[in-house]
Amino acid sequence: MNKIVLITGATSGIGLACARKFAKNGDRLILTGRNEKRLSEIQKELTDEGAEMLTLVFDVRNREEIKRQLSELPKEWQDIDVLVNNAGLALGLDPEQDGNMDDWDTMIDTNIKGLLTMTRLVVPGMVKRNRGHIINVGSIAGDAAYAGGNVYCATKAAVKSITDGLRIDVAHTAIRVTNLKPGLVETNFSNIRFHGDTERAAKVYEGVKPLTGDDIADVAVYAANAPEHVQIAEVTILATHQASVSVIKRK
Ligand code: 8X3
């Protein structure tokens, strides 16, 4: 049965890859993001291919705006089946003692508080319907800190706790809760982390074939399509030559 899938941060990277894969899966999409122009380009691309979709322009940090927009969803779009909490970012790779405090706020507000806002606003409907799936995009960075990762790693550790906590809190329902934990994925991630320093960003993926957004989206669609009694709780997805957060064999 085709589902209604809401994906945050759907204009690039893993979010966009999820949009394309869920569309191919025949699902109906609600795509959210900050970039209105990109969202309408993606809407055109996917509807031309036959997808049914809505777009919502908001920043996951803007709680009041999200509340308003979700409460105004047309009736036929209200019963969200799958929430993909993808919006998130890393900013900076400085030692903690030298970190940029505004960057910390942006990461905490987006990766943790934004994810919580979406969860808080969408999951009660799922509980009422006794049906739904929350797929959070965590990271291996949440399992172990790495040099300069400090606050970013902390936000992804929070995603793990928040995901595990939700799984417990909805265990009496048919709702499933998944934490996807990718390692190196080549998207705009490092460009954003290094504030547009593309040379430094390219170095992150030098000598190793990284994952793509599609590789992660495949797992998200797999988890969503699994039989109802199967809950893919957590998946670590690594490039073949990445063994852990800090062991990467480069050519
Ligand atoms: C992305 C993976 O290891 O670059 O969250 O932080 S890592």
PDB file of C-alpha atoms and ligand atoms in Angstrom:
ATOM      1  CA  MET A   1       0.000   0.000   0.000  1.00  0.00           C
ATOM      2  CA  ASN A   2       1.422   3.384  -0.806  1.00  0.00           C
ATOM      3  CA  LYS A   3       2.269   5.489   2.176  1.00  0.00           C
ATOM      4  CA  ILE A   4       2.540   9.184   2.973  1.00  0.00           C
ATOM      5  CA  VAL A   5       6.206   9.853   3.650  1.00  0.00           C
ATOM      6  CA  LEU A   6       7.354  13.173   5.124  1.00  0.00           C
ATOM      7  CA  ILE A   7      11.059  13.888   4.650  1.00  0.00           C
ATOM      8  CA  THR A   8      12.796  16.859   6.258  1.00  0.00           C
ATOM      9  CA  GLY A   9      15.808  18.456   4.589  1.00  0.00           C
ATOM     10  CA  ALA A  10      14.692  16.963   1.286  1.00  0.00           C
ATOM     11  CA  THR A  11      16.481  19.402  -1.028  1.00  0.00           C
ATOM     12  CA  SER A  12      19.894  17.728  -0.982  1.00  0.00           C
ATOM     13  CA  GLY A  13      21.998  14.771   0.058  1.00  0.00           C
ATOM     14  CA  ILE A  14      20.418  11.854   1.872  1.00  0.00           C
ATOM     15  CA  GLY A  15      17.056  13.668   2.079  1.00  0.00           C
ATOM     16  CA  LEU A  16      16.819  14.174  -1.671  1.00  0.00           C
ATOM     17  CA  ALA A  17      17.948  10.605  -2.319  1.00  0.00           C
ATOM     18  CA  CYS A  18      15.187   9.406   0.032  1.00  0.00           C
ATOM     19  CA  ALA A  19      12.653  11.557  -1.838  1.00  0.00           C
ATOM     20  CA  ARG A  20      13.626   9.962  -5.139  1.00  0.00           C
ATOM     21  CA  LYS A  21      13.679   6.396  -3.787  1.00  0.00           C
ATOM     22  CA  PHE A  22      10.376   6.671  -1.913  1.00  0.00           C
ATOM     23  CA  ALA A  23       8.821   8.239  -5.033  1.00  0.00           C
ATOM     24  CA  LYS A  24      10.064   5.272  -7.075  1.00  0.00           C
ATOM     25  CA  ASN A  25       8.575   3.020  -4.408  1.00  0.00           C
ATOM     26  CA  GLY A  26       5.175   4.522  -5.269  1.00  0.00           C
ATOM     27  CA  ASP A  27       4.759   6.478  -2.042  1.00  0.00           C
ATOM     28  CA  ARG A  28       3.189   9.920  -1.665  1.00  0.00           C
ATOM     29  CA  LEU A  29       5.648  12.535  -0.476  1.00  0.00           C
ATOM     30  CA  ILE A  30       5.653  15.582   1.732  1.00  0.00           C
ATOM     31  CA  LEU A  31       9.035  17.182   1.191  1.00  0.00           C
ATOM     32  CA  THR A  32      10.254  19.910   3.498  1.00  0.00           C
ATOM     33  CA  GLY A  33      13.229  22.222   3.329  1.00  0.00           C
ATOM     34  CA  ARG A  34      14.372  25.795   3.613  1.00  0.00           C
ATOM     35  CA  ASN A  35      15.119  26.357  -0.070  1.00  0.00           C
ATOM     36  CA  GLU A  36      11.821  27.076  -1.802  1.00  0.00           C
ATOM     37  CA  LYS A  37      13.356  27.202  -5.275  1.00  0.00           C
ATOM     38  CA  ARG A  38      15.079  23.821  -4.936  1.00  0.00           C
ATOM     39  CA  LEU A  39      11.914  22.306  -3.483  1.00  0.00           C
ATOM     40  CA  SER A  40       9.850  23.412  -6.472  1.00  0.00           C
ATOM     41  CA  GLU A  41      12.478  22.108  -8.917  1.00  0.00           C
ATOM     42  CA  ILE A  42      12.407  18.748  -7.144  1.00  0.00           C
ATOM     43  CA  GLN A  43       8.617  18.807  -7.087  1.00  0.00           C
ATOM     44  CA  LYS A  44       8.610  19.327 -10.855  1.00  0.00           C
ATOM     45  CA  GLU A  45      11.156  16.544 -11.431  1.00  0.00           C
ATOM     46  CA  LEU A  46       9.285  14.007  -9.325  1.00  0.00           C
ATOM     47  CA  THR A  47       5.747  14.894 -10.384  1.00  0.00           C
ATOM     48  CA  ASP A  48       6.856  14.677 -14.034  1.00  0.00           C
ATOM     49  CA  GLU A  49       7.803  11.102 -13.175  1.00  0.00           C
ATOM     50  CA  GLY A  50       4.356  10.489 -11.735  1.00  0.00           C
ATOM     51  CA  ALA A  51       4.908  11.085  -8.011  1.00  0.00           C
ATOM     52  CA  GLU A  52       2.208  12.660  -5.892  1.00  0.00           C
ATOM     53  CA  MET A  53       3.653  15.235  -3.561  1.00  0.00           C
ATOM     54  CA  LEU A  54       3.389  18.326  -1.429  1.00  0.00           C
ATOM     55  CA  THR A  55       6.181  20.657  -0.430  1.00  0.00           C
ATOM     56  CA  LEU A  56       6.467  22.638   2.794  1.00  0.00           C
ATOM     57  CA  VAL A  57       8.985  25.431   3.160  1.00  0.00           C
ATOM     58  CA  PHE A  58      10.304  25.677   6.695  1.00  0.00           C
ATOM     59  CA  ASP A  59      13.410  25.439   8.800  1.00  0.00           C
ATOM     60  CA  VAL A  60      13.114  22.622  11.356  1.00  0.00           C
ATOM     61  CA  ARG A  61      14.284  25.159  13.951  1.00  0.00           C
ATOM     62  CA  ASN A  62      11.102  27.193  13.468  1.00  0.00           C
ATOM     63  CA  ARG A  63       8.695  25.429  15.793  1.00  0.00           C
ATOM     64  CA  GLU A  64       5.741  27.814  15.400  1.00  0.00           C
ATOM     65  CA  GLU A  65       5.941  27.763  11.601  1.00  0.00           C
ATOM     66  CA  ILE A  66       6.038  23.956  11.540  1.00  0.00           C
ATOM     67  CA  LYS A  67       3.060  23.759  13.898  1.00  0.00           C
ATOM     68  CA  ARG A  68       1.106  26.095  11.649  1.00  0.00           C
ATOM     69  CA  GLN A  69       1.982  24.340   8.415  1.00  0.00           C
ATOM     70  CA  LEU A  70       1.298  20.840   9.727  1.00  0.00           C
ATOM     71  CA  SER A  71      -2.039  21.920  11.186  1.00  0.00           C
ATOM     72  CA  GLU A  72      -2.994  23.313   7.775  1.00  0.00           C
ATOM     73  CA  LEU A  73      -2.210  20.141   5.820  1.00  0.00           C
ATOM     74  CA  PRO A  74      -5.071  19.179   3.506  1.00  0.00           C
ATOM     75  CA  LYS A  75      -7.148  16.359   4.974  1.00  0.00           C
ATOM     76  CA  GLU A  76      -5.861  13.783   2.490  1.00  0.00           C
ATOM     77  CA  TRP A  77      -2.267  14.507   3.526  1.00  0.00           C
ATOM     78  CA  GLN A  78      -2.681  14.459   7.294  1.00  0.00           C
ATOM     79  CA  ASP A  79      -2.171  10.780   7.987  1.00  0.00           C
ATOM     80  CA  ILE A  80       1.601  10.648   7.744  1.00  0.00           C
ATOM     81  CA  ASP A  81       2.842   7.051   7.681  1.00  0.00           C
ATOM     82  CA  VAL A  82       6.589   7.571   7.602  1.00  0.00           C
ATOM     83  CA  LEU A  83       8.543  10.477   9.091  1.00  0.00           C
ATOM     84  CA  VAL A  84      12.125  10.670   7.855  1.00  0.00           C
ATOM     85  CA  ASN A  85      13.948  13.012  10.212  1.00  0.00           C
ATOM     86  CA  ASN A  86      16.834  13.811   7.921  1.00  0.00           C
ATOM     87  CA  ALA A  87      17.457  17.559   8.299  1.00  0.00           C
ATOM     88  CA  GLY A  88      20.763  18.075  10.026  1.00  0.00           C
ATOM     89  CA  LEU A  89      24.266  19.339   9.550  1.00  0.00           C
ATOM     90  CA  ALA A  90      27.814  19.495  10.846  1.00  0.00           C
ATOM     91  CA  LEU A  91      29.554  22.836  11.232  1.00  0.00           C
ATOM     92  CA  GLY A  92      33.266  23.094  11.891  1.00  0.00           C
ATOM     93  CA  LEU A  93      35.907  20.626  12.979  1.00  0.00           C
ATOM     94  CA  ASP A  94      37.667  22.733  15.584  1.00  0.00           C
ATOM     95  CA  PRO A  95      38.842  21.448  18.932  1.00  0.00           C
ATOM     96  CA  GLU A  96      36.072  21.860  21.481  1.00  0.00           C
ATOM     97  CA  GLN A  97      38.028  24.483  23.412  1.00  0.00           C
ATOM     98  CA  ASP A  98      38.200  26.650  20.264  1.00  0.00           C
ATOM     99  CA  GLY A  99      34.738  25.877  18.847  1.00  0.00           C
ATOM    100  CA  ASN A 100      32.358  28.428  17.376  1.00  0.00           C
ATOM    101  CA  MET A 101      29.446  28.735  19.799  1.00  0.00           C
ATOM    102  CA  ASP A 102      27.008  29.925  17.134  1.00  0.00           C
ATOM    103  CA  ASP A 103      27.792  26.808  15.090  1.00  0.00           C
ATOM    104  CA  TRP A 104      27.116  24.713  18.185  1.00  0.00           C
ATOM    105  CA  ASP A 105      23.702  26.355  18.571  1.00  0.00           C
ATOM    106  CA  THR A 106      22.835  25.732  14.922  1.00  0.00           C
ATOM    107  CA  MET A 107      23.749  22.038  15.168  1.00  0.00           C
ATOM    108  CA  ILE A 108      21.951  21.507  18.468  1.00  0.00           C
ATOM    109  CA  ASP A 109      18.863  23.424  17.324  1.00  0.00           C
ATOM    110  CA  THR A 110      18.662  21.583  13.988  1.00  0.00           C
ATOM    111  CA  ASN A 111      19.923  18.071  14.683  1.00  0.00           C
ATOM    112  CA  ILE A 112      18.345  17.635  18.109  1.00  0.00           C
ATOM    113  CA  LYS A 113      15.602  20.171  18.721  1.00  0.00           C
ATOM    114  CA  GLY A 114      14.358  20.182  15.109  1.00  0.00           C
ATOM    115  CA  LEU A 115      14.132  16.402  15.087  1.00  0.00           C
ATOM    116  CA  LEU A 116      12.286  16.487  18.407  1.00  0.00           C
ATOM    117  CA  THR A 117       9.826  19.101  17.154  1.00  0.00           C
ATOM    118  CA  MET A 118       8.938  17.007  14.109  1.00  0.00           C
ATOM    119  CA  THR A 119       8.623  13.906  16.258  1.00  0.00           C
ATOM    120  CA  ARG A 120       6.444  15.626  18.842  1.00  0.00           C
ATOM    121  CA  LEU A 121       4.119  17.027  16.177  1.00  0.00           C
ATOM    122  CA  VAL A 122       3.805  13.974  13.925  1.00  0.00           C
ATOM    123  CA  VAL A 123       3.955  10.934  16.214  1.00  0.00           C
ATOM    124  CA  PRO A 124       0.726  11.544  18.233  1.00  0.00           C
ATOM    125  CA  GLY A 125      -1.288  11.069  15.015  1.00  0.00           C
ATOM    126  CA  MET A 126       0.580   7.827  14.375  1.00  0.00           C
ATOM    127  CA  VAL A 127      -0.213   6.632  17.887  1.00  0.00           C
ATOM    128  CA  LYS A 128      -3.894   7.447  17.352  1.00  0.00           C
ATOM    129  CA  ARG A 129      -3.906   5.493  14.084  1.00  0.00           C
ATOM    130  CA  ASN A 130      -1.732   2.717  15.564  1.00  0.00           C
ATOM    131  CA  ARG A 131       0.361   2.913  12.412  1.00  0.00           C
ATOM    132  CA  GLY A 132       3.596   4.635  11.443  1.00  0.00           C
ATOM    133  CA  HIS A 133       7.338   4.630  11.156  1.00  0.00           C
ATOM    134  CA  ILE A 134       9.937   7.141  12.265  1.00  0.00           C
ATOM    135  CA  ILE A 135      13.268   6.923  10.493  1.00  0.00           C
ATOM    136  CA  ASN A 136      15.919   9.113  12.060  1.00  0.00           C
ATOM    137  CA  VAL A 137      19.147   9.872  10.259  1.00  0.00           C
ATOM    138  CA  GLY A 138      21.759   9.429  12.939  1.00  0.00           C
ATOM    139  CA  SER A 139      25.424   8.751  12.322  1.00  0.00           C
ATOM    140  CA  ILE A 140      28.340   6.624  13.385  1.00  0.00           C
ATOM    141  CA  ALA A 141      29.483   9.932  14.867  1.00  0.00           C
ATOM    142  CA  GLY A 142      26.906   9.230  17.583  1.00  0.00           C
ATOM    143  CA  ASP A 143      28.693   6.029  18.605  1.00  0.00           C
ATOM    144  CA  ALA A 144      32.159   7.477  19.112  1.00  0.00           C
ATOM    145  CA  ALA A 145      33.595  10.965  19.116  1.00  0.00           C
ATOM    146  CA  TYR A 146      36.406  11.886  16.741  1.00  0.00           C
ATOM    147  CA  ALA A 147      38.904  14.744  16.694  1.00  0.00           C
ATOM    148  CA  GLY A 148      37.042  18.004  16.217  1.00  0.00           C
ATOM    149  CA  GLY A 149      33.686  16.189  16.079  1.00  0.00           C
ATOM    150  CA  ASN A 150      32.736  17.086  19.670  1.00  0.00           C
ATOM    151  CA  VAL A 151      29.362  18.858  19.400  1.00  0.00           C
ATOM    152  CA  TYR A 152      28.340  17.271  16.098  1.00  0.00           C
ATOM    153  CA  CYS A 153      29.042  13.838  17.579  1.00  0.00           C
ATOM    154  CA  ALA A 154      27.045  14.815  20.653  1.00  0.00           C
ATOM    155  CA  THR A 155      24.043  15.737  18.524  1.00  0.00           C
ATOM    156  CA  LYS A 156      24.137  12.340  16.824  1.00  0.00           C
ATOM    157  CA  ALA A 157      24.552  10.582  20.183  1.00  0.00           C
ATOM    158  CA  ALA A 158      21.417  12.484  21.189  1.00  0.00           C
ATOM    159  CA  VAL A 159      19.653  11.218  18.066  1.00  0.00           C
ATOM    160  CA  LYS A 160      20.502   7.684  19.173  1.00  0.00           C
ATOM    161  CA  SER A 161      19.077   8.232  22.682  1.00  0.00           C
ATOM    162  CA  ILE A 162      16.009  10.022  21.348  1.00  0.00           C
ATOM    163  CA  THR A 163      15.385   7.217  18.838  1.00  0.00           C
ATOM    164  CA  ASP A 164      15.869   4.482  21.440  1.00  0.00           C
ATOM    165  CA  GLY A 165      13.638   6.376  23.879  1.00  0.00           C
ATOM    166  CA  LEU A 166      10.850   6.765  21.326  1.00  0.00           C
ATOM    167  CA  ARG A 167      11.056   3.082  20.402  1.00  0.00           C
ATOM    168  CA  ILE A 168      10.388   2.261  24.051  1.00  0.00           C
ATOM    169  CA  ASP A 169       7.606   4.830  24.394  1.00  0.00           C
ATOM    170  CA  VAL A 170       5.655   3.508  21.397  1.00  0.00           C
ATOM    171  CA  ALA A 171       6.403  -0.178  21.928  1.00  0.00           C
ATOM    172  CA  HIS A 172       2.752  -0.800  22.819  1.00  0.00           C
ATOM    173  CA  THR A 173       1.729   0.391  19.325  1.00  0.00           C
ATOM    174  CA  ALA A 174       2.419  -0.885  15.813  1.00  0.00           C
ATOM    175  CA  ILE A 175       4.772   2.068  15.208  1.00  0.00           C
ATOM    176  CA  ARG A 176       8.347   1.258  14.205  1.00  0.00           C
ATOM    177  CA  VAL A 177      11.384   3.376  14.986  1.00  0.00           C
ATOM    178  CA  THR A 178      14.658   3.212  13.076  1.00  0.00           C
ATOM    179  CA  ASN A 179      18.044   4.867  13.503  1.00  0.00           C
ATOM    180  CA  LEU A 180      20.195   4.938  10.367  1.00  0.00           C
ATOM    181  CA  LYS A 181      23.850   5.462  11.157  1.00  0.00           C
ATOM    182  CA  PRO A 182      25.921   6.199   8.066  1.00  0.00           C
ATOM    183  CA  GLY A 183      29.661   6.726   7.982  1.00  0.00           C
ATOM    184  CA  LEU A 184      31.311   8.599   5.127  1.00  0.00           C
ATOM    185  CA  VAL A 185      28.649   9.731   2.663  1.00  0.00           C
ATOM    186  CA  GLU A 186      29.638  12.084  -0.124  1.00  0.00           C
ATOM    187  CA  THR A 187      27.017  14.820  -0.201  1.00  0.00           C
ATOM    188  CA  ASN A 188      27.187  18.514   0.547  1.00  0.00           C
ATOM    189  CA  PHE A 189      27.928  17.496   4.164  1.00  0.00           C
ATOM    190  CA  SER A 190      31.621  18.408   4.237  1.00  0.00           C
ATOM    191  CA  ASN A 191      31.174  21.543   2.113  1.00  0.00           C
ATOM    192  CA  ILE A 192      28.722  22.789   4.701  1.00  0.00           C
ATOM    193  CA  ARG A 193      30.920  21.635   7.580  1.00  0.00           C
ATOM    194  CA  PHE A 194      33.846  23.638   6.190  1.00  0.00           C
ATOM    195  CA  HIS A 195      31.706  26.648   5.320  1.00  0.00           C
ATOM    196  CA  GLY A 196      32.203  26.247   1.557  1.00  0.00           C
ATOM    197  CA  ASP A 197      35.898  25.278   1.535  1.00  0.00           C
ATOM    198  CA  THR A 198      35.476  22.727  -1.280  1.00  0.00           C
ATOM    199  CA  GLU A 199      39.147  21.704  -1.337  1.00  0.00           C
ATOM    200  CA  ARG A 200      39.080  20.761   2.334  1.00  0.00           C
ATOM    201  CA  ALA A 201      35.746  19.013   1.818  1.00  0.00           C
ATOM    202  CA  ALA A 202      37.112  16.937  -1.083  1.00  0.00           C
ATOM    203  CA  LYS A 203      39.981  15.727   1.141  1.00  0.00           C
ATOM    204  CA  VAL A 204      37.492  13.974   3.442  1.00  0.00           C
ATOM    205  CA  TYR A 205      36.680  11.519   0.624  1.00  0.00           C
ATOM    206  CA  GLU A 206      40.165  11.313  -0.903  1.00  0.00           C
ATOM    207  CA  GLY A 207      41.426   7.811  -1.705  1.00  0.00           C
ATOM    208  CA  VAL A 208      38.271   6.050  -0.565  1.00  0.00           C
ATOM    209  CA  LYS A 209      34.991   5.343  -2.317  1.00  0.00           C
ATOM    210  CA  PRO A 210      32.421   6.883  -0.001  1.00  0.00           C
ATOM    211  CA  LEU A 211      28.760   6.007   0.275  1.00  0.00           C
ATOM    212  CA  THR A 212      26.189   8.036  -1.631  1.00  0.00           C
ATOM    213  CA  GLY A 213      22.871   9.403  -0.476  1.00  0.00           C
ATOM    214  CA  ASP A 214      21.251   6.644  -2.569  1.00  0.00           C
ATOM    215  CA  ASP A 215      22.996   3.956  -0.528  1.00  0.00           C
ATOM    216  CA  ILE A 216      21.386   5.303   2.634  1.00  0.00           C
ATOM    217  CA  ALA A 217      18.007   5.871   0.974  1.00  0.00           C
ATOM    218  CA  ASP A 218      17.968   2.215  -0.122  1.00  0.00           C
ATOM    219  CA  VAL A 219      18.155   1.182   3.530  1.00  0.00           C
ATOM    220  CA  ALA A 220      15.431   3.663   4.518  1.00  0.00           C
ATOM    221  CA  VAL A 221      13.073   2.264   1.868  1.00  0.00           C
ATOM    222  CA  TYR A 222      13.970  -1.291   2.891  1.00  0.00           C
ATOM    223  CA  ALA A 223      13.127  -0.532   6.531  1.00  0.00           C
ATOM    224  CA  ALA A 224       9.830   1.121   5.550  1.00  0.00           C
ATOM    225  CA  ASN A 225       8.872  -1.806   3.293  1.00  0.00           C
ATOM    226  CA  ALA A 226       9.728  -4.511   5.816  1.00  0.00           C
ATOM    227  CA  PRO A 227       6.763  -6.641   6.968  1.00  0.00           C
ATOM    228  CA  GLU A 228       4.787  -4.991   9.758  1.00  0.00           C
ATOM    229  CA  HIS A 229       6.137  -7.270  12.476  1.00  0.00           C
ATOM    230  CA  VAL A 230       9.749  -6.405  11.524  1.00  0.00           C
ATOM    231  CA  GLN A 231      11.325  -3.348  13.135  1.00  0.00           C
ATOM    232  CA  ILE A 232      14.712  -2.405  11.733  1.00  0.00           C
ATOM    233  CA  ALA A 233      15.876  -0.738  14.928  1.00  0.00           C
ATOM    234  CA  GLU A 234      19.303   0.477  13.926  1.00  0.00           C
ATOM    235  CA  VAL A 235      21.567   0.129  10.914  1.00  0.00           C
ATOM    236  CA  THR A 236      25.242   1.083  10.644  1.00  0.00           C
ATOM    237  CA  ILE A 237      26.204   1.697   7.028  1.00  0.00           C
ATOM    238  CA  LEU A 238      29.868   2.069   6.160  1.00  0.00           C
ATOM    239  CA  ALA A 239      31.931   2.388   3.020  1.00  0.00           C
ATOM    240  CA  THR A 240      33.798  -0.871   2.494  1.00  0.00           C
ATOM    241  CA  HIS A 241      37.159   0.689   3.345  1.00  0.00           C
ATOM    242  CA  GLN A 242      35.843   2.452   6.447  1.00  0.00           C
ATOM    243  CA  ALA A 243      36.084   0.148   9.459  1.00  0.00           C
ATOM    244  CA  SER A 244      35.086   2.575  12.209  1.00  0.00           C
ATOM    245  CA  VAL A 245      34.681   6.277  12.862  1.00  0.00           C
ATOM    246  CA  SER A 246      38.432   6.784  12.664  1.00  0.00           C
ATOM    247  CA  VAL A 247      39.812   3.824  10.669  1.00  0.00           C
ATOM    248  CA  ILE A 248      39.606   4.530   6.955  1.00  0.00           C
ATOM    249  CA  LYS A 249      41.973   2.756   4.538  1.00  0.00           C
ATOM    250  CA  ARG A 250      42.752   5.216   1.755  1.00  0.00           C
ATOM    251  CA  LYS A 251      44.527   4.400  -1.497  1.00  0.00           C
TER     252      LYS A 251
HETATM  253  C1  8X3 B   1      28.574  11.666   9.071  1.00  0.00           C
HETATM  254  C2  8X3 B   1      29.654  10.686   9.362  1.00  0.00           C
HETATM  255  O1  8X3 B   1      31.952  10.302  10.356  1.00  0.00           O
HETATM  256  O2  8X3 B   1      31.684  12.159   8.815  1.00  0.00           O
HETATM  257  O3  8X3 B   1      27.765  11.862  10.174  1.00  0.00           O
HETATM  258  O4  8X3 B   1      30.778  12.302  11.025  1.00  0.00           O
HETATM  259  S1  8X3 B   1      31.065  11.421   9.915  1.00  0.00           S
END
